Amino acid sequence: MPTIDPTQLQKVFGNIQLEPDAIAECQSICQSFGLAANELFIRWQTFVINRHGGDAGILPTRERILAVRAMLQQERDRRSTQRSTQASQTVKLTRNKERAQYDKNSVEGLLYNMVTGSQEQPPRTPQSVKRVGLLKGNASALRGRSMASPMSPSVFAEPSPSALRYSKRTNIGRVEDVLHSDLPPLQLPEPRPALVVSDLSANFTEDSSGDESDEEDKETKAPGAPAKRMRFMFEKLGTRTETINKRIERMALDVKAEYGITALANPTYPHQNEVTAVGRIVNINLDDAAAPISSDSLFLETSRRLGNGRRIMLNVQAAPSFSLFPGQVVAVEGKNLKGSEFAVSQFRPLPQLQHVGASDRLDTIEPFDAVVASGPYTLSDNFDYEPLCDLVDHIIAARPSLVLLLGPFVSETHPMLRDGQVDLMPDEIFQSQVAPHLNRLREALASRIYLVPSPDDLCLPYASFPQPALRREHLARIGLSEGINSLANPAQISVNGVNIAVSTMDTLFHLVKEEVSRLPALSDRLPRLAWHLVEQRHFYPLATPPAGCAGILASQDVMLRMLAAPDILIVPSQLRQFARVHENVVLLNPGHLSKGLSGGTFAKLAVHAAKSNETSSTMLGTSSRLFPAEFTSVEIKRI
């Protein structure tokens, strides 16, 4: 290729003045790699975007041009390796008649046209072979798709090694944990009685505004009143602090009513006598701001009314027991002798909410059973969804009254998506790999089937927490048939009078890193973490989520508050699965259906017919009928 004229180089680089040594290096690159001047400029722009974040002030010095040469050489070597690999696998690939019309060079061609205005395509290298991990058997789901789509799979690969190991696993159906194993298997009459299901969080839709900073509180709005569309990337200044202040104030009012306290004290003032105060736990380490919480870095933050929003250090040496984390609202009893710290003598138990519909609950709860599973639903090195397929087969055989499938369905943390090894859009993955299994389940059963979204889901429109229930038109767009419904995240539903609360945010995993405790009343740590949600009446009581986690919408905090005390709390987590009862509440972590390269767990739940307990002692009355948790059995099984 003839040497590129320096004036051509200077013309494509525009106002950027090239040094003589940089021009010489550019001419050498163009000759070595067969590039025109405008093609070299495209490669320079790519280099600036990848290495310097697109900073327009980066000048093309000789050193940076040499780095561009190294980048081009790496691309050439990679293409050469791919060509040799493709040649060695020709026999294997001959059966893959459907090939994508798209590869990464199409992006380069698009940039080429944008810069030159030409409709000619630059020279194309042979298409790279990407392993997308779709089994041959699953390829039939895509036969009807137009392979001219720019996001079609490049090749349908052989089963991955982990898929082969999964198919030969020996722990199928092994019970990992059980609750109330002494109860007999639930026998439901035929035909199955219809469930009475009501969505207690039905007011949370995609049209919900949820902005608590407005003068009118959301709770006072008339049901069905028109609301602004949910804004998940917009919050007014001060909304978060207002939300925190309201949380403290609500709990303070209930503590006063529970303990008959005339007035709560300001803990930041000196007090010679024992007083009770309500505030929020804050972790402040004066020596290291990034240090984890400890008993020496605890502060109590007050509300604006109770203490002008000020903070006071907590001395918990004399407290017999506690379990604390940042963001927790607590009722403390103690003294502030010097005005510099509050010496806690005890943490008072917080009053509990009343169970939903307790006054209207029937004397006998109608029995029902349910299957609860949480994503991911596929192994981490493919998108064949073998665990989901096996789960659907199990559900069809078991015929439960209720099916709760919790996200994520197409997880943003999947290694192949994270590394860019898939040419399908998330919606296409759901349509081709997930929807057929769910529709098969819908056709085989008359059970109630509910999906709960997850902040990690890429095929859903909201990546924050909380999330609204998906509209019917969105479910149809991703290939789901009628009869498959969606709940909000978090959600509270009443099934035959039993309140089931569900959240797919991994709050337990976030709590386990932030909790500090001493001889807590609930010694089993994992159920204790779940109980914090019930005690705090909040699905995410932590102060802030960890880095890389979905944002918590303070403007939607009303949707994170528990409407009533749950009878069954379902909080899937990557921590060890468990099923426990505490204070008449069933706490359940079903685990994940897929764990990396192996299968995970799911839960089978059965609520037996039983008489409701007659009385309870909560702050809201003593005549409530309670949920008989001792007549609820849970099995957590391997898929």
PDB file of N, CA and C in Angstrom, residues 422-458:
ATOM      1  N   VAL A 422     -22.340 -13.305  24.392  1.00  0.00           N
ATOM      2  CA  VAL A 422     -23.669 -13.672  23.900  1.00  0.00           C
ATOM      3  C   VAL A 422     -24.132 -12.624  22.904  1.00  0.00           C
ATOM      4  N   ASP A 423     -24.678 -13.097  21.779  1.00  0.00           N
ATOM      5  CA  ASP A 423     -25.173 -12.195  20.745  1.00  0.00           C
ATOM      6  C   ASP A 423     -26.676 -12.006  20.797  1.00  0.00           C
ATOM      7  N   LEU A 424     -27.318 -12.445  21.886  1.00  0.00           N
ATOM      8  CA  LEU A 424     -28.760 -12.272  22.048  1.00  0.00           C
ATOM      9  C   LEU A 424     -29.037 -11.154  23.037  1.00  0.00           C
ATOM     10  N   MET A 425     -30.074 -10.392  22.771  1.00  0.00           N
ATOM     11  CA  MET A 425     -30.530  -9.411  23.733  1.00  0.00           C
ATOM     12  C   MET A 425     -31.218 -10.137  24.894  1.00  0.00           C
ATOM     13  N   PRO A 426     -31.233  -9.531  26.105  1.00  0.00           N
ATOM     14  CA  PRO A 426     -31.867 -10.202  27.259  1.00  0.00           C
ATOM     15  C   PRO A 426     -33.310 -10.609  27.005  1.00  0.00           C
ATOM     16  N   ASP A 427     -34.094  -9.750  26.327  1.00  0.00           N
ATOM     17  CA  ASP A 427     -35.481 -10.109  26.028  1.00  0.00           C
ATOM     18  C   ASP A 427     -35.553 -11.338  25.131  1.00  0.00           C
ATOM     19  N   GLU A 428     -34.610 -11.440  24.194  1.00  0.00           N
ATOM     20  CA  GLU A 428     -34.599 -12.595  23.297  1.00  0.00           C
ATOM     21  C   GLU A 428     -34.233 -13.866  24.051  1.00  0.00           C
ATOM     22  N   ILE A 429     -33.308 -13.743  25.015  1.00  0.00           N
ATOM     23  CA  ILE A 429     -32.964 -14.910  25.831  1.00  0.00           C
ATOM     24  C   ILE A 429     -34.182 -15.368  26.612  1.00  0.00           C
ATOM     25  N   PHE A 430     -34.914 -14.428  27.190  1.00  0.00           N
ATOM     26  CA  PHE A 430     -36.114 -14.797  27.951  1.00  0.00           C
ATOM     27  C   PHE A 430     -37.151 -15.440  27.038  1.00  0.00           C
ATOM     28  N   GLN A 431     -37.384 -14.845  25.879  1.00  0.00           N
ATOM     29  CA  GLN A 431     -38.404 -15.369  24.975  1.00  0.00           C
ATOM     30  C   GLN A 431     -38.080 -16.775  24.499  1.00  0.00           C
ATOM     31  N   SER A 432     -36.806 -17.027  24.187  1.00  0.00           N
ATOM     32  CA  SER A 432     -36.444 -18.307  23.586  1.00  0.00           C
ATOM     33  C   SER A 432     -36.136 -19.385  24.623  1.00  0.00           C
ATOM     34  N   GLN A 433     -35.639 -19.001  25.809  1.00  0.00           N
ATOM     35  CA  GLN A 433     -35.157 -19.993  26.767  1.00  0.00           C
ATOM     36  C   GLN A 433     -36.001 -20.096  28.034  1.00  0.00           C
ATOM     37  N   VAL A 434     -36.703 -19.041  28.426  1.00  0.00           N
ATOM     38  CA  VAL A 434     -37.458 -19.047  29.681  1.00  0.00           C
ATOM     39  C   VAL A 434     -38.959 -19.167  29.418  1.00  0.00           C
ATOM     40  N   ALA A 435     -39.474 -18.336  28.533  1.00  0.00           N
ATOM     41  CA  ALA A 435     -40.921 -18.309  28.293  1.00  0.00           C
ATOM     42  C   ALA A 435     -41.489 -19.662  27.872  1.00  0.00           C
ATOM     43  N   PRO A 436     -40.826 -20.454  27.009  1.00  0.00           N
ATOM     44  CA  PRO A 436     -41.406 -21.758  26.645  1.00  0.00           C
ATOM     45  C   PRO A 436     -41.635 -22.669  27.847  1.00  0.00           C
ATOM     46  N   HIS A 437     -40.710 -22.672  28.815  1.00  0.00           N
ATOM     47  CA  HIS A 437     -40.878 -23.501  30.003  1.00  0.00           C
ATOM     48  C   HIS A 437     -42.058 -23.013  30.848  1.00  0.00           C
ATOM     49  N   LEU A 438     -42.160 -21.699  31.021  1.00  0.00           N
ATOM     50  CA  LEU A 438     -43.247 -21.159  31.833  1.00  0.00           C
ATOM     51  C   LEU A 438     -44.597 -21.365  31.159  1.00  0.00           C
ATOM     52  N   ASN A 439     -44.651 -21.218  29.849  1.00  0.00           N
ATOM     53  CA  ASN A 439     -45.905 -21.462  29.137  1.00  0.00           C
ATOM     54  C   ASN A 439     -46.296 -22.939  29.200  1.00  0.00           C
ATOM     55  N   ARG A 440     -45.306 -23.816  29.151  1.00  0.00           N
ATOM     56  CA  ARG A 440     -45.594 -25.242  29.314  1.00  0.00           C
ATOM     57  C   ARG A 440     -46.185 -25.511  30.694  1.00  0.00           C
ATOM     58  N   LEU A 441     -45.668 -24.832  31.701  1.00  0.00           N
ATOM     59  CA  LEU A 441     -46.207 -24.976  33.049  1.00  0.00           C
ATOM     60  C   LEU A 441     -47.646 -24.459  33.122  1.00  0.00           C
ATOM     61  N   ARG A 442     -47.901 -23.340  32.467  1.00  0.00           N
ATOM     62  CA  ARG A 442     -49.243 -22.758  32.467  1.00  0.00           C
ATOM     63  C   ARG A 442     -50.259 -23.703  31.796  1.00  0.00           C
ATOM     64  N   GLU A 443     -49.840 -24.335  30.696  1.00  0.00           N
ATOM     65  CA  GLU A 443     -50.742 -25.226  29.967  1.00  0.00           C
ATOM     66  C   GLU A 443     -51.042 -26.496  30.755  1.00  0.00           C
ATOM     67  N   ALA A 444     -50.085 -26.941  31.588  1.00  0.00           N
ATOM     68  CA  ALA A 444     -50.250 -28.218  32.285  1.00  0.00           C
ATOM     69  C   ALA A 444     -51.003 -28.080  33.602  1.00  0.00           C
ATOM     70  N   LEU A 445     -51.008 -26.885  34.195  1.00  0.00           N
ATOM     71  CA  LEU A 445     -51.590 -26.710  35.520  1.00  0.00           C
ATOM     72  C   LEU A 445     -52.593 -25.573  35.534  1.00  0.00           C
ATOM     73  N   ALA A 446     -53.528 -25.701  36.478  1.00  0.00           N
ATOM     74  CA  ALA A 446     -54.460 -24.600  36.733  1.00  0.00           C
ATOM     75  C   ALA A 446     -54.035 -23.806  37.956  1.00  0.00           C
ATOM     76  N   SER A 447     -52.797 -24.005  38.418  1.00  0.00           N
ATOM     77  CA  SER A 447     -52.296 -23.340  39.616  1.00  0.00           C
ATOM     78  C   SER A 447     -52.116 -21.846  39.371  1.00  0.00           C
ATOM     79  N   ARG A 448     -52.104 -21.115  40.465  1.00  0.00           N
ATOM     80  CA  ARG A 448     -51.755 -19.692  40.378  1.00  0.00           C
ATOM     81  C   ARG A 448     -50.238 -19.582  40.206  1.00  0.00           C
ATOM     82  N   ILE A 449     -49.806 -18.872  39.172  1.00  0.00           N
ATOM     83  CA  ILE A 449     -48.375 -18.708  38.885  1.00  0.00           C
ATOM     84  C   ILE A 449     -48.054 -17.225  38.948  1.00  0.00           C
ATOM     85  N   TYR A 450     -47.097 -16.890  39.796  1.00  0.00           N
ATOM     86  CA  TYR A 450     -46.699 -15.492  39.960  1.00  0.00           C
ATOM     87  C   TYR A 450     -45.188 -15.365  39.778  1.00  0.00           C
ATOM     88  N   LEU A 451     -44.786 -14.336  39.046  1.00  0.00           N
ATOM     89  CA  LEU A 451     -43.377 -13.978  38.897  1.00  0.00           C
ATOM     90  C   LEU A 451     -43.105 -12.738  39.739  1.00  0.00           C
ATOM     91  N   VAL A 452     -41.950 -12.730  40.388  1.00  0.00           N
ATOM     92  CA  VAL A 452     -41.533 -11.558  41.162  1.00  0.00           C
ATOM     93  C   VAL A 452     -40.227 -11.058  40.562  1.00  0.00           C
ATOM     94  N   PRO A 453     -40.164  -9.825  40.094  1.00  0.00           N
ATOM     95  CA  PRO A 453     -38.934  -9.328  39.454  1.00  0.00           C
ATOM     96  C   PRO A 453     -37.789  -9.194  40.433  1.00  0.00           C
ATOM     97  N   SER A 454     -36.605  -8.993  39.874  1.00  0.00           N
ATOM     98  CA  SER A 454     -35.399  -8.811  40.677  1.00  0.00           C
ATOM     99  C   SER A 454     -34.619  -7.615  40.147  1.00  0.00           C
ATOM    100  N   PRO A 455     -33.922  -6.882  41.012  1.00  0.00           N
ATOM    101  CA  PRO A 455     -33.096  -5.772  40.521  1.00  0.00           C
ATOM    102  C   PRO A 455     -31.977  -6.226  39.586  1.00  0.00           C
ATOM    103  N   ASP A 456     -31.610  -7.526  39.628  1.00  0.00           N
ATOM    104  CA  ASP A 456     -30.546  -8.034  38.764  1.00  0.00           C
ATOM    105  C   ASP A 456     -31.041  -8.465  37.395  1.00  0.00           C
ATOM    106  N   ASP A 457     -32.354  -8.384  37.148  1.00  0.00           N
ATOM    107  CA  ASP A 457     -32.913  -8.852  35.880  1.00  0.00           C
ATOM    108  C   ASP A 457     -32.635  -7.864  34.758  1.00  0.00           C
ATOM    109  N   LEU A 458     -32.104  -8.367  33.633  1.00  0.00           N
ATOM    110  CA  LEU A 458     -31.850  -7.514  32.476  1.00  0.00           C
ATOM    111  C   LEU A 458     -33.046  -7.431  31.543  1.00  0.00           C
TER     112      LEU A 458
END
